[in-house]
Amino acid sequence: MAGASYTCPMHPEVVQGGPGNCPVCGMALERSDVSAEPDDDTELRDMSKRFWFAAILTVPLMFIAMGDLLPGEPVSRLLSHRWRAILELALATPICLWSAWPFYKRAVQSVKNRSLNMFTLIGLGVGVAYLYSLIATIFPGLFPASFRGPSGQVAVYFEAAGVIVTLILLGQILELRARSQTGMAIKALLDLAAKSARRVEEDGSEHDIPLEAVQVGDQLRVRPGEKIPVDGVVIEGGSSVDESMVSGEPLPVVKNRGDPLIGATINTTGTLLMRAERIGSETLLARIVKMVSEAQRSRAPIQKLADVVAGYFVPIVILIAATTFVAWSLIGPEPRMAHALINAVAVLIIACPCALGLATPMSIMVATGKAASLGVLFKNAESIETLRKVDTLVVDKTGTLTEGKPALVTLTPVSPTSESELLRLASSLERTSEHPLADAILRGASERDVFPAPVEDFESVTGMGVRGRVEGRAVAVGNIRLMDNMGIDTTPLADSAEARRSDAQTVMFVAVDGSLAGILGVADPIKSTTAEAIQALRGQHLRIVMLTGDNQTTADAVARRLAIDSVVAGVLPEHKADIIKEMKREGHIVAMAGDGINDAPALALADVGIAMGTGTDVAIESAGVTLVKGDLRGIVRARRLSQQTMANIKQNLFFAFIYNALGVPVAAGVLYPLFGVLLSPILAAAAMSFSSVSVIGNSLRLRRAKI
């Protein structure tokens, strides 16, 4: 674990180079990244040792202190009050000094750092109870009548101090164990990573190598039942691959030559020969772990409420405890000072704000891990909180609604240009282009045995098309805006182009030497899951808007098939962000889903940017949510998880606020005048520990949530 950094789940701005305690809240720090290595359980082991030591001594301590209430011979007949106090002192001292030592250290540290926290209250409460009892045992004559009971003895509270320490240690153990479970979803992914790979050498020999030895470009053999070692592409063979551990989809995906492979997924049937393309920290699995780890440490806007309350809470509690002491010492029943002390301690112990601080970060940590197991990656906690409020979803067409793998389906030349000549000139220009439609034309040319020619003076016109010189002829390929810009008449093929657009084809015009030479029709098939996803999103009362650079007719044809609410067609890449901006000005909370470089500005500007995991790195970096498989059904899952996570956080905050709102007054003794009820510090300690554990337990329910 050398070089690992540690941070606080409640205060992620706190980062240090090794294990320790948070200087703000005193909690044990956790690793800031998620690792397959075993967790550092030093804190848990230390707390466990202190707990068992305290528990062993607390049992006889309680027996002596409460012996008169137990069946059998009363302890008071066997031991005098002074000898009972001395025995209790002997048993409580190791508990209150050694077992409770971490609490005192953190309490002192909180004062030094001017950041009062739960350990300030614990240290103060236990310390006061123990020191008071110590003085009462050694120097009982120092105490006036207001401290003495009916028998004239000064009461001691060693059993309260001992049991408080034991219960708080138990609460710390349960809390540490529960916190360790928040990263289990990601640890499960890490455990699935392959440990070795089978490399195929240039001479055809094969041998197993450690995963760390794999290099980009290596050819690797993956046999049936084995894990894909790293990200890469199939170069030979065919099989079905189980990608459920990173996509959440249970059905295996068929892989053939040229298809991408994801490291850590499982090859089920055939043998594959693959080429390694991403290794180490560049693999999808490593990027998922990094993104989720960062998201788990981010802060949701709702956390600001808890932060503001916590900032004032501890000083107010200390003031309430002091007021409780003064009130009971002045107007309480005899022995007034003893009642004043015990009630002030109860206030200090029950009011520990740990549950309040844990309410939000625990839910966020569990939710991000749960989302990752479903193929949804949240970049930060703010995205989780905002996604549930979205009322408008803007989707890019190509690569988001569609496969993003368009195919050339029609060729319509203008005489005297032939189909093969039209395709040869167009493919020559498109060979230099990076647009998805260019790949479709090149594949179409290759399938028809048409070979591109060399190009000179190539120029890409953003949002319109490309142009250049092919064998001395001026050639342009693009949409109608490019043709209009060049003054080329497209009316001869206007009807034909419109018919193809009505069939959801994207039409590209080809001009040669200033005259129209023909049109190419390219169709991008709609993803098989898109219709189901759109229907589910509409069921969540989202307005769906499609943005596309395609002609209005083509866009409308796609929208009709998918029942999309609104279409904005003919959009240039630089104008996508303007449309998002306008929607936000109208008061909409907007999510934008896209996959290309030209989507990045719009993704960044949207309230929530959603990137297809099959898209570009730029789009993924600009988005708040990434769908690993580029499946829009992931948005449905993400929205449901967002709603359940925020409900879970609100439940946690409600429990924490109500617990303190009711617990502190009861501990202060407000029920005593009416019902004669006082809250023992022992019960206060149990309630405090239970509140923290209950908040964590409620957060962990998200792991079993149906999304």
PDB file of C-alpha atoms in Angstrom, residues 90 203 222 410 469 659 665:
ATOM      1  CA  ALA A  90      -9.755  -0.190  39.905  1.00  0.00           C
ATOM      2  CA  ASP A 203       7.164 -17.501 -34.363  1.00  0.00           C
ATOM      3  CA  VAL A 222      -8.128 -16.137 -25.143  1.00  0.00           C
ATOM      4  CA  THR A 410     -28.140   3.832 -52.231  1.00  0.00           C
ATOM      5  CA  ARG A 469      -9.071  17.698 -56.075  1.00  0.00           C
ATOM      6  CA  TYR A 659     -32.678  11.774  16.865  1.00  0.00           C
ATOM      7  CA  PRO A 665     -34.003  17.543  25.473  1.00  0.00           C
TER       8      PRO A 665
END
